[in-house]
Tab-separated table of C-alpha atoms and ligand atoms in Angstrom:
chain	number	residue	atom	x	y	z
A	11	MET	CA	-94.438	69.390	-18.102
A	12	ASN	CA	-92.761	66.658	-16.092
A	13	ASN	CA	-94.742	63.799	-14.576
A	14	ALA	CA	-94.808	62.708	-10.940
A	15	VAL	CA	-93.620	59.190	-10.224
A	16	ALA	CA	-95.057	56.699	-7.746
A	17	GLY	CA	-92.892	54.176	-5.891
A	18	PHE	CA	-89.621	55.477	-7.361
A	19	SER	CA	-87.495	53.980	-4.565
A	20	LYS	CA	-88.938	50.521	-5.327
A	21	LEU	CA	-87.800	50.614	-8.980
A	22	SER	CA	-84.579	48.848	-9.972
A	23	LYS	CA	-81.552	51.028	-10.710
A	24	GLU	CA	-82.005	50.481	-14.482
A	25	GLU	CA	-85.685	51.448	-14.218
A	26	LYS	CA	-84.794	54.552	-12.221
A	27	ILE	CA	-82.221	55.853	-14.675
A	28	ASN	CA	-84.407	55.014	-17.658
A	29	TRP	CA	-87.276	56.983	-16.136
A	30	ILE	CA	-85.013	59.967	-15.369
A	31	ALA	CA	-83.379	59.935	-18.797
A	32	LYS	CA	-86.736	59.806	-20.559
A	33	GLU	CA	-88.374	62.366	-18.291
A	34	TYR	CA	-85.715	65.087	-18.182
A	35	PHE	CA	-83.305	64.749	-21.102
A	36	SER	CA	-83.628	65.734	-24.735
A	37	ASN	CA	-81.035	63.069	-25.504
A	38	PRO	CA	-81.849	60.207	-23.073
A	39	GLN	CA	-79.202	57.922	-24.522
A	40	GLU	CA	-76.464	60.457	-23.859
A	41	ALA	CA	-77.722	60.991	-20.277
A	42	LEU	CA	-77.567	57.240	-19.636
A	43	VAL	CA	-74.028	57.060	-21.027
A	44	THR	CA	-72.942	59.891	-18.697
A	45	LEU	CA	-74.437	58.199	-15.639
A	46	LYS	CA	-72.999	54.796	-16.476
A	47	LYS	CA	-69.536	56.163	-17.233
A	48	TYR	CA	-69.239	56.816	-13.499
A	49	TRP	CA	-70.386	53.366	-12.383
A	50	ASN	CA	-67.611	51.243	-10.966
A	51	SER	CA	-66.831	48.064	-12.883
A	52	ASP	CA	-66.198	46.305	-9.565
A	53	GLU	CA	-69.786	45.294	-8.822
A	54	LYS	CA	-69.202	44.731	-5.122
A	55	LEU	CA	-67.733	48.205	-4.731
A	56	GLN	CA	-70.574	49.747	-6.722
A	57	LYS	CA	-73.142	47.931	-4.574
A	58	LEU	CA	-71.465	49.318	-1.453
A	59	HIS	CA	-71.845	52.860	-2.800
A	60	ASP	CA	-75.371	52.214	-4.049
A	61	GLU	CA	-76.394	51.264	-0.539
A	62	PHE	CA	-74.976	54.335	1.224
A	63	ILE	CA	-78.129	56.260	0.290
A	64	GLU	CA	-81.522	55.735	-1.300
A	65	ASN	CA	-82.062	56.075	-5.063
A	66	THR	CA	-78.381	55.996	-6.033
A	67	ILE	CA	-78.064	56.448	-9.785
A	68	SER	CA	-74.315	57.002	-10.143
A	69	ASN	CA	-71.206	58.155	-8.288
A	70	PHE	CA	-70.214	61.801	-8.012
A	71	TYR	CA	-66.449	62.175	-8.110
A	72	ILE	CA	-64.511	64.740	-6.100
A	73	PRO	CA	-60.701	64.629	-6.343
A	74	LEU	CA	-58.819	63.147	-3.407
A	75	GLY	CA	-55.532	65.029	-3.083
A	76	VAL	CA	-52.661	64.971	-0.633
A	77	ALA	CA	-50.878	67.851	1.071
A	78	PRO	CA	-47.481	66.540	2.245
A	79	ASN	CA	-44.837	67.978	4.586
A	80	PHE	CA	-47.132	68.867	7.469
A	81	LEU	CA	-44.894	69.016	10.528
A	82	ILE	CA	-47.359	68.686	13.423
A	83	ASN	CA	-46.207	68.429	17.051
A	84	GLY	CA	-42.743	67.482	15.778
A	85	LYS	CA	-43.856	64.727	13.366
A	86	TYR	CA	-44.276	64.811	9.556
A	87	ASN	CA	-47.662	63.912	8.087
A	88	SER	CA	-49.302	63.830	4.667
A	89	ILE	CA	-52.886	65.067	4.854
A	90	PRO	CA	-55.627	63.657	2.600
A	91	MET	CA	-58.033	66.250	1.210
A	92	ALA	CA	-61.213	65.619	-0.793
A	93	ILE	CA	-62.061	68.872	-2.564
A	94	GLU	CA	-62.973	70.242	-5.985
A	95	GLU	CA	-61.586	73.805	-5.633
A	96	SER	CA	-58.419	74.132	-7.748
A	97	SER	CA	-56.116	76.005	-5.405
A	98	VAL	CA	-56.859	74.434	-2.004
A	99	VAL	CA	-54.427	71.501	-1.909
A	100	ALA	CA	-51.673	73.584	-3.504
A	101	ALA	CA	-52.199	76.305	-0.880
A	102	ALA	CA	-52.168	73.802	2.001
A	103	SER	CA	-48.968	72.200	0.697
A	104	LYS	CA	-47.296	75.594	0.363
A	105	ALA	CA	-48.255	76.612	3.897
A	106	ALA	CA	-47.105	73.229	5.237
A	107	LYS	CA	-43.726	73.637	3.565
A	108	PHE	CA	-43.379	77.233	4.773
A	109	TRP	CA	-44.003	76.281	8.419
A	110	SER	CA	-41.956	73.067	8.276
A	111	THR	CA	-38.788	75.181	8.419
A	112	ARG	CA	-40.188	77.473	11.118
A	113	GLY	CA	-41.050	75.034	13.900
A	114	GLY	CA	-44.112	73.421	12.328
A	115	PHE	CA	-47.666	73.365	13.636
A	116	LYS	CA	-48.596	72.779	17.265
A	117	ALA	CA	-52.006	71.314	17.948
A	118	ARG	CA	-53.842	70.191	21.058
A	119	VAL	CA	-57.327	69.179	22.051
A	120	LEU	CA	-58.772	71.332	24.828
A	121	ASN	CA	-61.887	69.229	25.575
A	122	THR	CA	-64.123	66.594	23.955
A	123	GLU	CA	-67.630	66.956	25.343
A	124	LYS	CA	-70.637	66.174	23.099
A	125	ILE	CA	-74.183	67.367	23.740
A	126	GLY	CA	-77.720	66.062	23.268
A	127	GLN	CA	-81.122	67.318	24.331
A	128	VAL	CA	-84.645	66.080	24.983
A	129	HIS	CA	-86.966	69.003	24.252
A	130	PHE	CA	-90.271	68.760	26.117
A	131	ILE	CA	-93.396	70.602	27.161
A	132	TYR	CA	-94.515	70.457	30.785
A	133	LYS	CA	-97.602	72.355	31.851
A	134	GLY	CA	-97.324	72.811	35.557
A	135	ASP	CA	-95.412	73.849	38.631
A	136	GLU	CA	-91.718	74.361	37.841
A	137	SER	CA	-90.476	73.528	41.351
A	138	LYS	CA	-92.380	70.222	41.301
A	139	LEU	CA	-90.641	69.328	38.031
A	140	GLU	CA	-87.270	70.215	39.552
A	141	SER	CA	-87.737	67.942	42.579
A	142	PHE	CA	-89.093	65.180	40.335
A	143	PHE	CA	-85.989	65.459	38.116
A	144	ALA	CA	-83.576	65.422	41.089
A	145	ILE	CA	-85.146	62.218	42.411
A	146	ILE	CA	-85.420	60.288	39.156
A	147	LYS	CA	-82.083	61.486	37.683
A	148	ALA	CA	-80.306	58.205	38.539
A	149	LYS	CA	-82.943	56.324	36.506
A	150	PHE	CA	-81.796	58.056	33.310
A	151	PHE	CA	-78.414	56.417	33.837
A	152	SER	CA	-79.671	53.005	34.954
A	153	ASN	CA	-82.281	52.719	32.172
A	154	THR	CA	-79.617	53.335	29.506
A	155	GLN	CA	-77.162	50.735	30.858
A	156	ASN	CA	-77.638	48.400	27.892
A	157	ILE	CA	-76.847	51.274	25.480
A	158	THR	CA	-73.908	52.686	27.442
A	159	LYS	CA	-72.072	49.559	28.614
A	160	ASN	CA	-69.833	49.207	25.534
A	161	MET	CA	-69.049	52.911	25.481
A	162	GLN	CA	-68.228	52.735	29.199
A	163	LYS	CA	-65.775	49.894	28.505
A	164	ARG	CA	-64.003	52.273	26.093
A	165	GLY	CA	-63.888	54.913	28.833
A	166	GLY	CA	-66.806	57.024	27.592
A	167	GLY	CA	-70.496	57.344	28.348
A	168	ILE	CA	-72.979	59.854	29.708
A	169	LEU	CA	-71.218	62.614	31.639
A	170	ASP	CA	-74.182	64.482	33.094
A	171	ILE	CA	-77.857	65.260	32.601
A	172	GLU	CA	-79.371	68.596	33.588
A	173	LEU	CA	-82.898	69.917	33.613
A	174	LYS	CA	-82.997	73.279	31.816
A	175	VAL	CA	-85.864	75.694	32.218
A	176	LYS	CA	-86.547	77.489	28.936
A	177	THR	CA	-89.965	78.925	29.727
A	178	HIS	CA	-88.629	82.486	29.275
A	179	LEU	CA	-88.092	81.570	25.595
A	180	LEU	CA	-91.225	79.533	24.888
A	181	PRO	CA	-94.194	78.825	27.198
A	182	ASN	CA	-93.859	75.498	29.082
A	183	TYR	CA	-90.601	74.598	27.288
A	184	TYR	CA	-87.975	72.559	29.182
A	185	GLN	CA	-84.996	70.420	28.232
A	186	LEU	CA	-82.987	67.502	29.451
A	187	HIS	CA	-79.547	68.730	28.481
A	188	ALA	CA	-77.072	65.838	28.494
A	189	THR	CA	-73.323	65.738	27.960
A	190	PHE	CA	-71.393	62.743	26.655
A	191	ASP	CA	-67.910	61.432	26.061
A	192	THR	CA	-68.015	59.303	22.906
A	193	LYS	CA	-64.278	58.542	22.693
A	194	ASP	CA	-63.212	57.742	19.092
A	195	SER	CA	-66.714	57.743	17.616
A	196	MET	CA	-68.544	60.852	16.522
A	197	GLY	CA	-71.295	59.376	18.670
A	198	ALA	CA	-74.454	60.509	16.892
A	199	ASN	CA	-76.186	57.118	17.092
A	200	PHE	CA	-75.041	56.517	20.645
A	201	ILE	CA	-76.248	59.942	21.799
A	202	ASN	CA	-79.582	59.739	19.979
A	203	SER	CA	-80.278	56.260	21.383
A	204	CYS	CA	-79.539	57.482	24.925
A	205	LEU	CA	-81.755	60.531	24.422
A	206	GLU	CA	-84.701	58.504	23.155
A	207	GLN	CA	-84.400	56.301	26.241
A	208	PHE	CA	-84.216	59.417	28.480
A	209	ALA	CA	-87.436	60.662	26.866
A	210	LYS	CA	-89.170	57.339	27.582
A	211	THR	CA	-87.980	57.317	31.188
A	212	LEU	CA	-89.099	60.921	31.621
A	213	GLN	CA	-92.623	60.207	30.404
A	214	GLU	CA	-93.017	56.883	32.196
A	215	GLU	CA	-91.739	58.205	35.514
A	216	ALA	CA	-93.946	61.297	35.267
A	217	GLN	CA	-96.998	59.060	34.911
A	218	LEU	CA	-96.031	57.337	38.182
A	219	TRP	CA	-95.243	60.540	40.108
A	220	ASP	CA	-98.010	60.987	42.677
A	221	LEU	CA	-97.188	64.627	43.343
A	222	PHE	CA	-97.988	65.613	39.748
A	223	SER	CA	-101.511	66.603	38.720
A	224	GLU	CA	-102.989	64.750	35.739
A	225	GLU	CA	-101.919	67.599	33.448
A	226	GLU	CA	-98.397	67.612	34.910
A	227	LYS	CA	-98.085	63.850	34.391
A	228	ASN	CA	-98.644	64.247	30.668
A	229	ILE	CA	-95.226	65.505	29.629
A	230	GLU	CA	-95.082	66.024	25.879
A	231	VAL	CA	-91.712	65.108	24.375
A	232	VAL	CA	-91.271	67.197	21.239
A	233	MET	CA	-87.980	65.648	20.100
A	234	SER	CA	-84.779	63.991	21.255
A	235	ILE	CA	-81.639	64.777	19.269
A	236	LEU	CA	-77.942	65.498	19.610
A	237	SER	CA	-76.699	69.055	19.142
A	238	ASN	CA	-74.148	69.750	16.426
A	239	TYR	CA	-73.083	72.761	18.468
A	240	VAL	CA	-70.196	71.478	20.594
A	241	PRO	CA	-68.511	74.515	22.207
A	242	ASN	CA	-66.764	72.208	24.695
A	243	CYS	CA	-65.215	69.949	22.061
A	244	ILE	CA	-62.438	72.284	21.011
A	245	VAL	CA	-59.112	71.851	19.272
A	246	ARG	CA	-56.433	74.515	19.003
A	247	ALA	CA	-53.845	74.749	16.211
A	248	GLU	CA	-51.004	77.240	16.208
A	249	VAL	CA	-47.892	78.360	14.367
A	250	SER	CA	-45.290	80.777	15.670
A	251	CYS	CA	-41.788	81.990	14.934
A	252	PRO	CA	-39.604	85.054	15.419
A	253	VAL	CA	-40.894	87.818	13.134
A	254	GLU	CA	-37.603	88.030	11.237
A	255	ASP	CA	-37.882	84.289	10.334
A	256	LEU	CA	-40.975	85.023	8.240
A	257	VAL	CA	-38.680	86.338	5.541
A	258	GLU	CA	-38.769	84.625	2.115
A	259	LYS	CA	-38.968	85.506	-1.593
A	260	HIS	CA	-42.422	87.089	-1.417
A	261	ILE	CA	-41.874	88.484	2.099
A	262	PRO	CA	-38.812	90.755	1.831
A	263	ASN	CA	-39.902	92.801	4.865
A	264	PRO	CA	-41.153	90.310	7.485
A	265	LYS	CA	-42.129	92.934	10.081
A	266	ALA	CA	-44.332	94.816	7.629
A	267	PHE	CA	-45.785	91.490	6.443
A	268	ALA	CA	-46.577	90.308	9.991
A	269	GLU	CA	-48.238	93.626	10.857
A	270	ARG	CA	-50.354	93.649	7.724
A	271	PHE	CA	-51.263	89.988	8.253
A	272	ILE	CA	-52.414	90.751	11.811
A	273	ARG	CA	-54.416	93.714	10.502
A	274	ALA	CA	-56.153	91.360	8.052
A	275	VAL	CA	-57.062	89.006	10.908
A	276	GLN	CA	-58.300	91.939	13.016
A	277	ILE	CA	-60.580	93.014	10.162
A	278	ALA	CA	-62.111	89.511	10.153
A	279	GLU	CA	-62.510	89.750	13.942
A	280	VAL	CA	-64.613	92.903	13.744
A	281	GLU	CA	-66.305	92.793	10.338
A	282	PRO	CA	-68.796	89.950	9.671
A	283	PHE	CA	-68.762	90.353	5.855
A	284	ARG	CA	-65.026	89.715	5.860
A	285	ALA	CA	-65.243	87.120	8.683
A	286	VAL	CA	-67.510	84.877	6.604
A	287	THR	CA	-65.034	84.770	3.706
A	288	HIS	CA	-62.063	84.486	6.061
A	289	ASN	CA	-63.709	81.500	7.794
A	290	LYS	CA	-64.741	80.053	4.435
A	291	GLY	CA	-61.036	79.848	3.643
A	292	ILE	CA	-60.495	77.969	6.918
A	293	MET	CA	-63.363	75.614	6.002
A	294	ASN	CA	-61.635	74.889	2.652
A	295	GLY	CA	-59.037	73.003	4.673
A	296	ILE	CA	-61.332	71.664	7.382
A	297	ASP	CA	-64.076	70.276	5.106
A	298	ALA	CA	-61.585	68.635	2.749
A	299	VAL	CA	-60.028	66.551	5.547
A	300	VAL	CA	-63.389	65.924	7.219
A	301	LEU	CA	-64.769	64.595	3.928
A	302	ALA	CA	-61.693	62.485	3.106
A	303	THR	CA	-61.903	60.841	6.534
A	304	GLY	CA	-65.603	60.014	6.192
A	305	ASN	CA	-66.915	62.514	8.719
A	306	ASP	CA	-70.045	64.637	8.552
A	307	PHE	CA	-68.951	67.997	7.122
A	308	ARG	CA	-72.477	69.487	7.422
A	309	ALA	CA	-72.393	68.876	11.177
A	310	VAL	CA	-68.907	70.369	11.387
A	311	GLU	CA	-69.904	73.415	9.302
A	312	ALA	CA	-73.048	74.106	11.364
A	313	GLY	CA	-71.178	73.777	14.666
A	314	ILE	CA	-68.210	75.881	13.625
A	315	HIS	CA	-70.284	78.780	12.287
A	316	ALA	CA	-72.377	78.796	15.465
A	317	TYR	CA	-69.128	78.941	17.436
A	318	ALA	CA	-67.918	81.834	15.286
A	319	SER	CA	-71.052	83.742	16.380
A	320	ARG	CA	-70.920	82.828	20.055
A	321	LYS	CA	-70.149	86.385	21.180
A	322	GLY	CA	-73.230	87.759	19.445
A	323	SER	CA	-71.626	88.765	16.168
A	324	TYR	CA	-70.068	86.528	13.497
A	325	SER	CA	-66.303	86.741	13.840
A	326	SER	CA	-62.971	85.247	12.829
A	327	LEU	CA	-62.094	81.748	14.023
A	328	SER	CA	-58.392	82.574	13.864
A	329	HIS	CA	-56.280	85.181	15.648
A	330	ALA	CA	-52.764	86.560	15.330
A	331	LYS	CA	-50.343	88.620	17.397
A	332	ILE	CA	-46.750	89.761	17.767
A	333	GLU	CA	-45.384	89.556	21.286
A	334	ASN	CA	-41.687	89.955	22.159
A	335	ASP	CA	-40.908	89.856	18.416
A	336	ILE	CA	-42.600	86.462	18.087
A	337	PHE	CA	-45.366	86.145	15.489
A	338	THR	CA	-48.157	83.750	16.564
A	339	PHE	CA	-51.149	82.713	14.491
A	340	TRP	CA	-53.753	80.304	15.866
A	341	LEU	CA	-57.309	79.064	15.681
A	342	GLU	CA	-59.699	77.251	17.956
A	343	VAL	CA	-62.618	75.317	16.510
A	344	PRO	CA	-65.244	72.887	17.782
A	345	LEU	CA	-64.974	69.530	15.990
A	346	ALA	CA	-67.087	66.447	16.714
A	347	LEU	CA	-65.254	63.784	14.708
A	348	GLY	CA	-64.998	60.033	14.689
A	349	THR	CA	-62.380	57.563	13.557
A	350	VAL	CA	-64.531	54.508	14.297
A	351	GLY	CA	-68.108	53.816	13.221
A	352	GLY	CA	-70.019	55.503	10.394
A	353	LEU	CA	-68.262	55.435	7.029
A	354	THR	CA	-64.814	54.973	8.576
A	355	SER	CA	-64.593	51.219	8.062
A	356	LEU	CA	-66.975	51.070	5.088
A	357	HIS	CA	-65.686	53.440	2.432
A	358	PRO	CA	-62.400	52.120	0.978
A	359	LEU	CA	-61.006	55.619	0.367
A	360	VAL	CA	-61.909	56.711	3.880
A	361	LYS	CA	-60.047	53.674	5.225
A	362	PHE	CA	-57.152	54.618	2.945
A	363	SER	CA	-57.126	58.220	4.208
A	364	LEU	CA	-57.227	57.142	7.836
A	365	GLU	CA	-54.428	54.649	7.302
A	366	MET	CA	-52.347	57.362	5.634
A	367	LEU	CA	-52.845	59.380	8.821
A	368	GLU	CA	-51.681	56.283	10.742
A	369	ASN	CA	-55.156	55.413	12.021
A	370	PRO	CA	-55.544	58.378	14.352
A	371	SER	CA	-57.727	58.584	17.443
A	372	ALA	CA	-60.586	61.080	17.190
A	373	GLU	CA	-58.464	63.578	19.151
A	374	GLU	CA	-55.556	63.173	16.729
A	375	LEU	CA	-57.903	63.613	13.777
A	376	MET	CA	-59.245	66.820	15.370
A	377	GLN	CA	-55.667	68.091	15.376
A	378	PHE	CA	-55.046	67.237	11.706
A	379	VAL	CA	-58.286	68.916	10.680
A	380	ALA	CA	-57.615	72.090	12.677
A	381	VAL	CA	-54.085	72.297	11.277
A	382	ALA	CA	-55.428	71.973	7.713
A	383	GLY	CA	-57.820	74.846	8.459
A	384	LEU	CA	-55.053	77.040	9.888
A	385	ALA	CA	-52.707	76.243	6.975
A	386	GLN	CA	-55.403	77.191	4.499
A	387	ASN	CA	-56.110	80.435	6.309
A	388	PHE	CA	-52.411	81.271	6.439
A	389	ALA	CA	-52.018	80.630	2.702
A	390	ALA	CA	-55.052	82.766	1.847
A	391	LEU	CA	-54.012	85.693	4.075
A	392	ARG	CA	-50.439	85.545	2.855
A	393	SER	CA	-51.615	85.859	-0.754
A	394	LEU	CA	-54.272	88.449	0.045
A	395	THR	CA	-51.860	90.704	1.928
A	396	THR	CA	-49.009	90.366	-0.593
A	397	THR	CA	-49.572	89.411	-4.249
A	398	GLY	CA	-53.399	89.285	-4.119
A	399	ILE	CA	-55.364	86.070	-4.433
A	400	GLN	CA	-56.158	86.026	-8.132
A	401	ASP	CA	-52.656	85.396	-9.419
A	402	GLY	CA	-52.266	81.972	-7.790
A	403	HIS	CA	-55.969	81.203	-7.916
A	404	MET	CA	-56.359	81.785	-11.649
A	405	LYS	CA	-53.112	79.972	-12.488
A	406	MET	CA	-54.602	76.918	-10.732
A	407	HIS	CA	-57.954	77.507	-12.438
A	408	LEU	CA	-56.283	77.704	-15.857
A	409	ASN	CA	-56.566	73.920	-16.328
A	410	ASN	CA	-60.327	74.083	-15.727
A	411	ILE	CA	-60.647	76.704	-18.479
A	412	LEU	CA	-58.471	74.630	-20.823
A	413	ASN	CA	-60.612	71.553	-20.130
A	414	GLN	CA	-63.749	73.563	-20.799
A	415	PHE	CA	-62.353	74.472	-24.235
A	416	GLU	CA	-60.992	70.953	-24.809
A	417	ALA	CA	-57.528	72.365	-25.470
A	418	THR	CA	-55.067	70.011	-27.184
A	419	GLU	CA	-51.683	69.146	-25.656
A	420	ASP	CA	-49.948	71.591	-28.051
A	421	GLU	CA	-52.370	74.369	-27.158
A	422	ARG	CA	-51.912	73.670	-23.434
A	423	HIS	CA	-48.147	73.886	-23.785
A	424	LEU	CA	-48.331	77.260	-25.570
A	425	ILE	CA	-50.966	78.648	-23.214
A	426	HIS	CA	-49.083	77.661	-20.039
A	427	LYS	CA	-45.931	79.233	-21.503
A	428	HIS	CA	-47.772	82.438	-22.383
A	429	PHE	CA	-49.493	82.809	-18.990
A	430	LYS	CA	-46.421	82.043	-16.911
A	431	HIS	CA	-45.742	85.776	-16.713
A	432	GLN	CA	-49.216	87.125	-17.611
A	433	VAL	CA	-52.289	87.762	-15.508
A	434	VAL	CA	-54.739	84.892	-15.981
A	435	SER	CA	-58.403	85.825	-16.347
A	436	HIS	CA	-61.180	83.818	-17.961
A	437	SER	CA	-61.484	86.296	-20.823
A	438	SER	CA	-57.732	86.607	-21.403
A	439	VAL	CA	-57.415	82.810	-21.678
A	440	VAL	CA	-60.416	82.528	-24.000
A	441	GLU	CA	-59.036	85.339	-26.147
A	442	TYR	CA	-55.643	83.671	-26.334
A	443	ILE	CA	-57.145	80.278	-27.244
A	444	GLU	CA	-59.130	81.965	-30.011
A	445	THR	CA	-56.024	83.748	-31.291
A	446	LEU	CA	-54.121	80.470	-31.315
A	447	ARG	CA	-56.895	78.642	-33.080
A	448	ASN	CA	-57.194	81.360	-35.689
A	449	SER	CA	-53.498	81.655	-36.267
A	450	GLU	CA	-52.230	80.139	-39.512
A	451	GLN	CA	-48.939	79.434	-37.919
A	452	PHE	CA	-50.513	77.234	-35.245
A	453	ARG	CA	-52.586	75.291	-37.716
A	454	LEU	CA	-49.518	74.447	-39.827
B	28	MEV	C1	-61.444	81.035	-1.473
B	28	MEV	O1	-61.951	79.732	-1.567
B	28	MEV	C2	-61.086	81.357	-0.033
B	28	MEV	C3	-60.619	82.782	0.221
B	28	MEV	O2	-61.593	83.718	-0.241
B	28	MEV	C4	-60.408	82.917	1.706
B	28	MEV	C5	-60.106	84.335	2.166
B	28	MEV	O3	-60.533	85.287	1.523
B	28	MEV	O4	-59.482	84.423	3.246
B	28	MEV	C6	-59.350	83.073	-0.533
């Protein structure tokens, strides 16, 4: 049985790892070696990472890759992607190359509104609350002046504050529903600070409002927090070309390909089981760029999946059509991203990724991210509707299997040669490695 530990966060890093190694590992020495192998020898850099979170014991590597040749709005870009899944960067690069000779990607931001809410309980007359709100509304703006002045200088700030009656959902439940423009920052701290001030103003002003009864004066603020659902912070990415231009080695009949591709998208539009996997493929591209640029991929994930369900049933984020012999494939996604604040100036690889993207504004980053999602979706659907996914997927995964079996350079050479024209599966690779290792000829 493992023991509980008191004051773990107060222990030094050495004390923490020693306790963990002793408590959970049959070979504590080996566990310590593994953890320390991933420490950075540059102490300043390691300290920076240690201080991102509490109780840091090591660093967890994820590869940072690059997908080049992305022609977006007429300009070439190389997109940084932080991801562990073998085939994602290869698929993005392939899609980028494919579309670079067919007009490239078009992307544009449709709107950039962020949202935050103060959730509160008011036990009393609804119309009295409404008049109270209308009269004190200006105070919400004036009392947050010290928080908003810098954002206002950058052209952003609080856009509007509404009182929302939610008593049909929960007894006595109301909201202050506020909208914000946070310019190049994701804005979470800015929004949450404004909301906490709104909550204070709401409660203080209610206490002073003579028309409220004693019970009405005692507004209970349950919480004040931004919403990660941002259905009015949308970016659109699109590719299109004449159907006949889709032709290439694996697409000998472009019309049949385009029709089958559209059918695959339609299935994801109407069938939630497929839509989840379809959108997961989109998120392969989106999350990888979001992570590489130091943004909050959990927030992005939560918001995007809510958006995919906005019509009452989970559905595809992307759509496709043929009109006048032109094939068009596009997606629209909500993305609350920042290129200033947060990790953006702290994490050296985030700074690197942003510089590689030529230090984009938040709107430009939204476009890169949406394009990466669309490219990924195109690559997945192209494979699924032609060769099937496993061929490419398993060829990329082959290296993981070889690493698992600690294959030597000679073995790798022979195995890659053998599987160039064979179907790769975990068992077929294992079987082949075993055959090689048992073969006299190989040993000699
Ligand atoms: C795998 O990571 C993603 C796919 O399953 C996406 C899809 O099915 O569209 C290939």
